[in-house]
Amino acid sequence: MGRLSGGAVNAHGVISSPEEARVPAMDHGFLYGDSVYEVVRTLDGRPVAWPEHYDRLRASAAALYMELPWTRAEIGGRIRETIAATGLPECTVRIVVTRGPGPMSLLPDGCDGPRLVIYVLPLRLPPPEHREHGIEVSIPSRLRNDRRALAPSAKTGNYLNNLLALVEARRAGGVDAVMVNARGDVTEGTTSNVFWVRGGVVRTASLECGILSGITRLHLMRDMRRAGLPLEEGAYPLDDLTGADEAFLTGTVRGVTPVVRIDGEPVGDGRPGPVTRRVGALLDELLRTERGDW
């Protein structure tokens, strides 16, 4: 097998190109979205916050009544093998754990155990103009999943809610969507957490609103507090966001992306603000300090 410079997939121990990778048609991850996953990026060839991502992968699996049979070191070893097959200097690594193949039944009892699928793809960061000039987001009518139904705190392969929200946001002219819950409180973006600034205070939805506890979110909240930036978590109605002075999205690959318009209306003066710029600088430093090994 030659060097897979366009990316590789390690499907249950078999490394191939993404186009040639195969998973069983009877895998419950394919049939029912019965899977969990994590996405990790590299910087200078080293993973950022891998231990935290592994811990969340294990917690997500537990929320689905699934137990990971691999240690962090074992998954890390498979990731290193897959990266070596590509020779990529920087990459995005997606770690998927499925329930495994089994009978055509919602009950997972007959599945033959979890399957591990690792994707290693070239790191594709958002366009520089997104960070420099900001983006527009839309607020779709589609609500975020209720945490009592399918808890967003578990990072699962059941992503239809977010997918449809993103499609609807794009049709409305937004780059991304920010969703609200059944109470009308702000939750998160389709693949990101959302922060906004009012009167110099940074605000973000609490976990109780039904959001994913983002790894970048957690690190940035810690670093914002250390830097003396006032920060609040809570349940906030949509007009608290739309009336903000600044807003930004955060995520593993997205980084810190300023939001300068919401449904066509400017946020603040319609330009990335000073707090957003400062948080972006905190993330740059965080990426350098949170690198480790697989």
mmCIF file of N, CA, C and O in Angstrom, residues 52 56 193 195 207 212-225 231 233 250 286:
data_model
loop_
_atom_site.group_PDB
_atom_site.id
_atom_site.type_symbol
_atom_site.label_atom_id
_atom_site.label_comp_id
_atom_site.label_asym_id
_atom_site.label_seq_id
_atom_site.Cartn_x
_atom_site.Cartn_y
_atom_site.Cartn_z
ATOM 1 N N GLU A 52 -8.474 14.682 27.247
ATOM 2 C CA GLU A 52 -9.835 15.150 27.498
ATOM 3 C C GLU A 52 -10.803 14.578 26.471
ATOM 4 O O GLU A 52 -11.943 14.208 26.799
ATOM 5 N N ARG A 56 -14.038 12.087 27.254
ATOM 6 C CA ARG A 56 -15.403 12.383 26.818
ATOM 7 C C ARG A 56 -15.944 11.256 25.939
ATOM 8 O O ARG A 56 -17.135 10.944 25.987
ATOM 9 N N ASN A 193 -19.793 25.606 20.236
ATOM 10 C CA ASN A 193 -20.424 26.327 21.345
ATOM 11 C C ASN A 193 -20.468 27.806 21.009
ATOM 12 O O ASN A 193 -19.696 28.295 20.180
ATOM 13 N N PHE A 195 -20.665 31.874 22.462
ATOM 14 C CA PHE A 195 -20.449 32.849 23.530
ATOM 15 C C PHE A 195 -20.869 34.214 23.004
ATOM 16 O O PHE A 195 -20.816 34.473 21.796
ATOM 17 N N LEU A 207 -24.706 23.889 30.811
ATOM 18 C CA LEU A 207 -24.938 22.524 30.340
ATOM 19 C C LEU A 207 -26.399 22.125 30.493
ATOM 20 O O LEU A 207 -26.924 21.327 29.706
ATOM 21 N N LEU A 212 -23.466 20.417 24.348
ATOM 22 C CA LEU A 212 -22.294 19.572 24.502
ATOM 23 C C LEU A 212 -21.249 20.334 25.312
ATOM 24 O O LEU A 212 -21.027 21.517 25.081
ATOM 25 N N SER A 213 -20.624 19.644 26.227
ATOM 26 C CA SER A 213 -19.539 20.261 26.989
ATOM 27 C C SER A 213 -18.282 20.236 26.128
ATOM 28 O O SER A 213 -17.477 19.305 26.185
ATOM 29 N N GLY A 214 -18.123 21.257 25.296
ATOM 30 C CA GLY A 214 -17.020 21.306 24.350
ATOM 31 C C GLY A 214 -15.669 21.360 25.053
ATOM 32 O O GLY A 214 -15.512 22.062 26.056
ATOM 33 N N ILE A 215 -14.688 20.649 24.505
ATOM 34 C CA ILE A 215 -13.342 20.665 25.083
ATOM 35 C C ILE A 215 -12.745 22.062 24.954
ATOM 36 O O ILE A 215 -12.175 22.599 25.913
ATOM 37 N N THR A 216 -12.868 22.668 23.774
ATOM 38 C CA THR A 216 -12.368 24.037 23.585
ATOM 39 C C THR A 216 -13.105 24.995 24.504
ATOM 40 O O THR A 216 -12.497 25.899 25.094
ATOM 41 N N ARG A 217 -14.422 24.808 24.648
ATOM 42 C CA ARG A 217 -15.219 25.643 25.549
ATOM 43 C C ARG A 217 -14.669 25.591 26.968
ATOM 44 O O ARG A 217 -14.461 26.626 27.615
ATOM 45 N N LEU A 218 -14.420 24.378 27.472
ATOM 46 C CA LEU A 218 -13.940 24.224 28.852
ATOM 47 C C LEU A 218 -12.579 24.896 29.053
ATOM 48 O O LEU A 218 -12.365 25.596 30.043
ATOM 49 N N HIS A 219 -11.660 24.659 28.123
ATOM 50 C CA HIS A 219 -10.331 25.260 28.253
ATOM 51 C C HIS A 219 -10.396 26.786 28.187
ATOM 52 O O HIS A 219 -9.718 27.486 28.946
ATOM 53 N N LEU A 220 -11.205 27.296 27.250
ATOM 54 C CA LEU A 220 -11.294 28.753 27.116
ATOM 55 C C LEU A 220 -11.963 29.390 28.326
ATOM 56 O O LEU A 220 -11.550 30.477 28.767
ATOM 57 N N MET A 221 -12.970 28.740 28.890
ATOM 58 C CA MET A 221 -13.598 29.291 30.091
ATOM 59 C C MET A 221 -12.592 29.363 31.231
ATOM 60 O O MET A 221 -12.537 30.357 31.968
ATOM 61 N N ARG A 222 -11.780 28.330 31.380
ATOM 62 C CA ARG A 222 -10.725 28.348 32.400
ATOM 63 C C ARG A 222 -9.764 29.506 32.150
ATOM 64 O O ARG A 222 -9.427 30.272 33.073
ATOM 65 N N ASP A 223 -9.335 29.660 30.882
ATOM 66 C CA ASP A 223 -8.335 30.684 30.570
ATOM 67 C C ASP A 223 -8.920 32.088 30.619
ATOM 68 O O ASP A 223 -8.216 33.046 30.967
ATOM 69 N N MET A 224 -10.200 32.235 30.285
ATOM 70 C CA MET A 224 -10.829 33.553 30.407
ATOM 71 C C MET A 224 -10.870 33.990 31.867
ATOM 72 O O MET A 224 -10.590 35.149 32.186
ATOM 73 N N ARG A 225 -11.215 33.061 32.735
ATOM 74 C CA ARG A 225 -11.250 33.392 34.162
ATOM 75 C C ARG A 225 -9.854 33.751 34.663
ATOM 76 O O ARG A 225 -9.680 34.697 35.434
ATOM 77 N N LEU A 231 -17.167 36.208 33.365
ATOM 78 C CA LEU A 231 -17.783 35.122 32.608
ATOM 79 C C LEU A 231 -18.969 34.572 33.385
ATOM 80 O O LEU A 231 -18.875 34.342 34.592
ATOM 81 N N GLU A 233 -22.319 31.623 33.118
ATOM 82 C CA GLU A 233 -23.066 30.548 32.480
ATOM 83 C C GLU A 233 -24.504 30.604 32.985
ATOM 84 O O GLU A 233 -24.739 30.871 34.160
ATOM 85 N N THR A 250 -17.014 28.646 19.143
ATOM 86 C CA THR A 250 -15.765 27.966 19.461
ATOM 87 C C THR A 250 -15.892 26.482 19.142
ATOM 88 O O THR A 250 -16.958 25.896 19.288
ATOM 89 N N LEU A 286 -3.443 28.510 24.011
ATOM 90 C CA LEU A 286 -3.939 27.227 24.507
ATOM 91 C C LEU A 286 -3.490 26.089 23.593
ATOM 92 O O LEU A 286 -3.070 25.028 24.063
#
